[in-house]
PDB file of C-alpha atoms and ligand atoms in Angstrom:
ATOM      1  CA  MET A   1      17.520 -55.483 -78.177  1.00  0.00           C
ATOM      2  CA  GLU A   2      20.548 -54.204 -76.584  1.00  0.00           C
ATOM      3  CA  THR A   3      21.272 -55.448 -73.047  1.00  0.00           C
ATOM      4  CA  GLN A   4      22.295 -52.964 -70.525  1.00  0.00           C
ATOM      5  CA  LYS A   5      25.303 -55.271 -69.371  1.00  0.00           C
ATOM      6  CA  GLU A   6      27.015 -54.412 -72.568  1.00  0.00           C
ATOM      7  CA  LEU A   7      27.430 -50.723 -71.642  1.00  0.00           C
ATOM      8  CA  THR A   8      30.734 -49.364 -70.577  1.00  0.00           C
ATOM      9  CA  ALA A   9      31.156 -46.790 -67.909  1.00  0.00           C
ATOM     10  CA  ALA A  10      31.662 -44.107 -70.645  1.00  0.00           C
ATOM     11  CA  GLN A  11      28.435 -45.158 -72.301  1.00  0.00           C
ATOM     12  CA  ALA A  12      26.497 -45.036 -68.987  1.00  0.00           C
ATOM     13  CA  VAL A  13      27.816 -41.568 -68.362  1.00  0.00           C
ATOM     14  CA  VAL A  14      26.765 -40.411 -71.809  1.00  0.00           C
ATOM     15  CA  ARG A  15      23.336 -41.942 -71.236  1.00  0.00           C
ATOM     16  CA  GLY A  16      22.952 -40.696 -67.685  1.00  0.00           C
ATOM     17  CA  LEU A  17      22.597 -44.127 -66.157  1.00  0.00           C
ATOM     18  CA  CYS A  18      23.215 -45.149 -62.489  1.00  0.00           C
ATOM     19  CA  PRO A  19      26.846 -46.291 -61.795  1.00  0.00           C
ATOM     20  CA  ARG A  20      25.913 -49.326 -60.006  1.00  0.00           C
ATOM     21  CA  CYS A  21      23.357 -51.199 -62.255  1.00  0.00           C
ATOM     22  CA  ARG A  22      23.785 -49.057 -65.486  1.00  0.00           C
ATOM     23  CA  THR A  23      20.099 -49.334 -66.025  1.00  0.00           C
ATOM     24  CA  GLY A  24      18.247 -46.719 -64.019  1.00  0.00           C
ATOM     25  CA  GLN A  25      18.339 -43.001 -65.057  1.00  0.00           C
ATOM     26  CA  VAL A  26      20.082 -40.500 -62.615  1.00  0.00           C
ATOM     27  CA  PHE A  27      18.183 -37.442 -63.983  1.00  0.00           C
ATOM     28  CA  SER A  28      14.479 -37.015 -64.870  1.00  0.00           C
ATOM     29  CA  GLY A  29      14.196 -34.781 -67.835  1.00  0.00           C
ATOM     30  CA  PRO A  30      16.545 -33.848 -70.697  1.00  0.00           C
ATOM     31  CA  ALA A  31      19.449 -31.573 -70.227  1.00  0.00           C
ATOM     32  CA  TYR A  32      17.800 -29.135 -72.640  1.00  0.00           C
ATOM     33  CA  GLY A  33      14.095 -28.962 -73.295  1.00  0.00           C
ATOM     34  CA  ARG A  34      10.854 -27.594 -71.898  1.00  0.00           C
ATOM     35  CA  LYS A  35      10.893 -30.025 -69.025  1.00  0.00           C
ATOM     36  CA  ARG A  36      13.233 -29.141 -66.047  1.00  0.00           C
ATOM     37  CA  GLN A  37      16.212 -31.339 -65.331  1.00  0.00           C
ATOM     38  CA  LEU A  38      16.149 -32.808 -61.907  1.00  0.00           C
ATOM     39  CA  MET A  39      18.437 -35.390 -60.287  1.00  0.00           C
ATOM     40  CA  LEU A  40      16.558 -38.296 -58.753  1.00  0.00           C
ATOM     41  CA  GLU A  41      17.337 -39.121 -55.060  1.00  0.00           C
ATOM     42  CA  THR A  42      17.636 -42.748 -55.763  1.00  0.00           C
ATOM     43  CA  CYS A  43      18.011 -45.147 -58.624  1.00  0.00           C
ATOM     44  CA  PRO A  44      14.576 -46.336 -59.981  1.00  0.00           C
ATOM     45  CA  HIS A  45      16.053 -49.697 -60.742  1.00  0.00           C
ATOM     46  CA  CYS A  46      18.482 -50.735 -57.928  1.00  0.00           C
ATOM     47  CA  GLY A  47      17.662 -48.239 -55.382  1.00  0.00           C
ATOM     48  CA  LEU A  48      21.086 -46.654 -55.186  1.00  0.00           C
ATOM     49  CA  ARG A  49      20.933 -43.325 -53.101  1.00  0.00           C
ATOM     50  CA  TYR A  50      22.981 -40.912 -55.420  1.00  0.00           C
ATOM     51  CA  GLU A  51      23.876 -38.470 -52.679  1.00  0.00           C
ATOM     52  CA  ARG A  52      26.080 -40.498 -50.599  1.00  0.00           C
ATOM     53  CA  GLU A  53      26.248 -38.043 -47.616  1.00  0.00           C
ATOM     54  CA  PRO A  54      25.096 -34.317 -47.325  1.00  0.00           C
ATOM     55  CA  GLY A  55      27.216 -32.164 -49.319  1.00  0.00           C
ATOM     56  CA  TYR A  56      28.475 -34.910 -51.579  1.00  0.00           C
ATOM     57  CA  PHE A  57      27.770 -33.030 -54.872  1.00  0.00           C
ATOM     58  CA  TYR A  58      30.050 -30.175 -53.706  1.00  0.00           C
ATOM     59  CA  VAL A  59      32.908 -32.193 -55.348  1.00  0.00           C
ATOM     60  CA  ALA A  60      31.183 -31.969 -58.637  1.00  0.00           C
ATOM     61  CA  MET A  61      31.711 -28.232 -58.533  1.00  0.00           C
ATOM     62  CA  PHE A  62      35.492 -28.986 -59.258  1.00  0.00           C
ATOM     63  CA  VAL A  63      34.595 -31.333 -62.061  1.00  0.00           C
ATOM     64  CA  SER A  64      32.301 -28.767 -63.510  1.00  0.00           C
ATOM     65  CA  TYR A  65      35.189 -26.212 -63.233  1.00  0.00           C
ATOM     66  CA  ALA A  66      37.430 -28.471 -65.208  1.00  0.00           C
ATOM     67  CA  LEU A  67      34.773 -29.093 -67.954  1.00  0.00           C
ATOM     68  CA  ILE A  68      34.069 -25.305 -68.344  1.00  0.00           C
ATOM     69  CA  VAL A  69      37.786 -24.469 -68.422  1.00  0.00           C
ATOM     70  CA  ALA A  70      38.366 -27.111 -71.155  1.00  0.00           C
ATOM     71  CA  GLU A  71      35.209 -25.799 -73.002  1.00  0.00           C
ATOM     72  CA  LEU A  72      36.350 -22.188 -72.965  1.00  0.00           C
ATOM     73  CA  VAL A  73      39.697 -22.935 -73.941  1.00  0.00           C
ATOM     74  CA  ALA A  74      38.438 -24.861 -77.027  1.00  0.00           C
ATOM     75  CA  ALA A  75      35.755 -22.199 -77.803  1.00  0.00           C
ATOM     76  CA  CYS A  76      38.416 -19.431 -77.820  1.00  0.00           C
ATOM     77  CA  ILE A  77      40.844 -21.374 -79.738  1.00  0.00           C
ATOM     78  CA  ALA A  78      38.010 -21.884 -82.255  1.00  0.00           C
ATOM     79  CA  ALA A  79      37.206 -18.220 -82.184  1.00  0.00           C
ATOM     80  CA  TYR A  80      40.831 -17.235 -82.846  1.00  0.00           C
ATOM     81  CA  ILE A  81      40.828 -19.674 -85.858  1.00  0.00           C
ATOM     82  CA  LEU A  82      37.471 -18.323 -87.222  1.00  0.00           C
ATOM     83  CA  PHE A  83      37.812 -14.622 -86.477  1.00  0.00           C
ATOM     84  CA  GLY A  84      41.549 -14.354 -87.085  1.00  0.00           C
ATOM     85  CA  ASN A  85      43.987 -12.352 -84.620  1.00  0.00           C
ATOM     86  CA  THR A  86      41.450  -9.896 -83.547  1.00  0.00           C
ATOM     87  CA  GLU A  87      42.374  -7.502 -80.680  1.00  0.00           C
ATOM     88  CA  ASN A  88      38.752  -6.997 -79.958  1.00  0.00           C
ATOM     89  CA  PRO A  89      38.127  -8.296 -76.451  1.00  0.00           C
ATOM     90  CA  TRP A  90      34.266  -8.463 -77.116  1.00  0.00           C
ATOM     91  CA  VAL A  91      34.783 -11.354 -79.363  1.00  0.00           C
ATOM     92  CA  TYR A  92      36.240 -13.499 -76.677  1.00  0.00           C
ATOM     93  CA  THR A  93      33.924 -12.279 -74.062  1.00  0.00           C
ATOM     94  CA  GLY A  94      30.906 -13.099 -76.342  1.00  0.00           C
ATOM     95  CA  VAL A  95      32.124 -16.511 -77.043  1.00  0.00           C
ATOM     96  CA  ALA A  96      32.778 -17.194 -73.373  1.00  0.00           C
ATOM     97  CA  LEU A  97      29.417 -15.947 -72.325  1.00  0.00           C
ATOM     98  CA  VAL A  98      27.578 -17.993 -74.964  1.00  0.00           C
ATOM     99  CA  VAL A  99      29.560 -21.172 -74.260  1.00  0.00           C
ATOM    100  CA  GLY A 100      29.456 -20.674 -70.483  1.00  0.00           C
ATOM    101  CA  VAL A 101      25.663 -20.088 -70.220  1.00  0.00           C
ATOM    102  CA  GLY A 102      24.891 -22.518 -73.032  1.00  0.00           C
ATOM    103  CA  LEU A 103      26.754 -25.430 -71.795  1.00  0.00           C
ATOM    104  CA  SER A 104      25.878 -24.921 -68.054  1.00  0.00           C
ATOM    105  CA  PRO A 105      22.965 -27.707 -68.317  1.00  0.00           C
ATOM    106  CA  VAL A 106      25.423 -30.138 -69.654  1.00  0.00           C
ATOM    107  CA  ASN A 107      28.068 -29.364 -67.229  1.00  0.00           C
ATOM    108  CA  PHE A 108      25.625 -29.716 -64.293  1.00  0.00           C
ATOM    109  CA  ARG A 109      24.629 -33.220 -65.579  1.00  0.00           C
ATOM    110  CA  TYR A 110      27.962 -34.377 -66.632  1.00  0.00           C
ATOM    111  CA  SER A 111      29.925 -33.168 -63.680  1.00  0.00           C
ATOM    112  CA  ARG A 112      27.752 -35.219 -61.233  1.00  0.00           C
ATOM    113  CA  LEU A 113      27.761 -38.342 -63.682  1.00  0.00           C
ATOM    114  CA  ILE A 114      31.617 -38.275 -63.799  1.00  0.00           C
ATOM    115  CA  LEU A 115      31.743 -37.951 -59.948  1.00  0.00           C
ATOM    116  CA  LEU A 116      29.469 -40.814 -59.628  1.00  0.00           C
ATOM    117  CA  HIS A 117      31.066 -43.220 -62.021  1.00  0.00           C
ATOM    118  CA  TRP A 118      34.632 -42.326 -61.848  1.00  0.00           C
ATOM    119  CA  LEU A 119      35.434 -40.506 -58.638  1.00  0.00           C
ATOM    120  CA  THR A 120      33.293 -42.204 -55.900  1.00  0.00           C
ATOM    121  CA  PRO A 121      35.423 -44.757 -53.875  1.00  0.00           C
ATOM    122  CA  GLY A 122      33.627 -47.986 -53.141  1.00  0.00           C
ATOM    123  CA  LEU A 123      30.796 -47.446 -55.822  1.00  0.00           C
ATOM    124  CA  SER A 124      31.451 -49.835 -58.672  1.00  0.00           C
ATOM    125  CA  TYR A 125      29.292 -51.599 -61.424  1.00  0.00           C
ATOM    126  CA  GLU A 126      27.544 -54.634 -60.536  1.00  0.00           C
ATOM    127  CA  PRO A 127      26.213 -56.569 -63.588  1.00  0.00           C
ATOM    128  CA  GLU A 128      23.982 -58.827 -61.605  1.00  0.00           C
ATOM    129  CA  LEU A 129      21.891 -55.907 -60.749  1.00  0.00           C
ATOM    130  CA  ALA A 130      21.367 -54.922 -64.333  1.00  0.00           C
ATOM    131  CA  SER A 131      19.711 -58.139 -65.221  1.00  0.00           C
ATOM    132  CA  LYS A 132      17.237 -58.121 -62.095  1.00  0.00           C
ATOM    133  CA  SER A 133      14.027 -56.676 -62.182  1.00  0.00           C
ATOM    134  CA  SER A 134      13.408 -53.140 -60.662  1.00  0.00           C
ATOM    135  CA  ASN A 135      13.423 -53.565 -56.944  1.00  0.00           C
ATOM    136  CA  PRO A 136      14.115 -50.395 -55.092  1.00  0.00           C
ATOM    137  CA  ALA A 137      14.397 -52.025 -51.704  1.00  0.00           C
ATOM    138  CA  ALA A 138      16.868 -54.622 -52.765  1.00  0.00           C
ATOM    139  CA  LYS A 139      20.099 -53.069 -51.920  1.00  0.00           C
ATOM    140  CA  PRO A 140      19.774 -49.299 -51.006  1.00  0.00           C
TER     141      PRO A 140
HETATM  142 ZN1   ZN B   1      20.860 -48.400 -60.211  1.00  0.00          ZN
END
């Protein structure tokens, strides 16, 4: 069995885990699926409150913006390679719509996870919390 202590920050982001204990989930439900994706208020393992202050996740919009720009540039380059030098603007419009709408659940999830893991000052991994049993009141 893999222990949670071995996870790097990047692995914790990919798996959607808490930035402090890297054990508890940040979201309930998958990015895609029948069940709605909801962000939990606190970590179910260590009790960390994810929204540090009101409006905290507005910063995630800028992370999401950077993600969608990178995705659109990559998708449009791929479309250029696949479809050749077409002058039909609907090719790129269609690609941009499919990529933008299709990846919006992923951008929502990972912009918040990137914000929590790498862009929040004073919030760091505490390995001793990963090994402790679940206790939400331990260190809110
Ligand atoms: Zn936690």
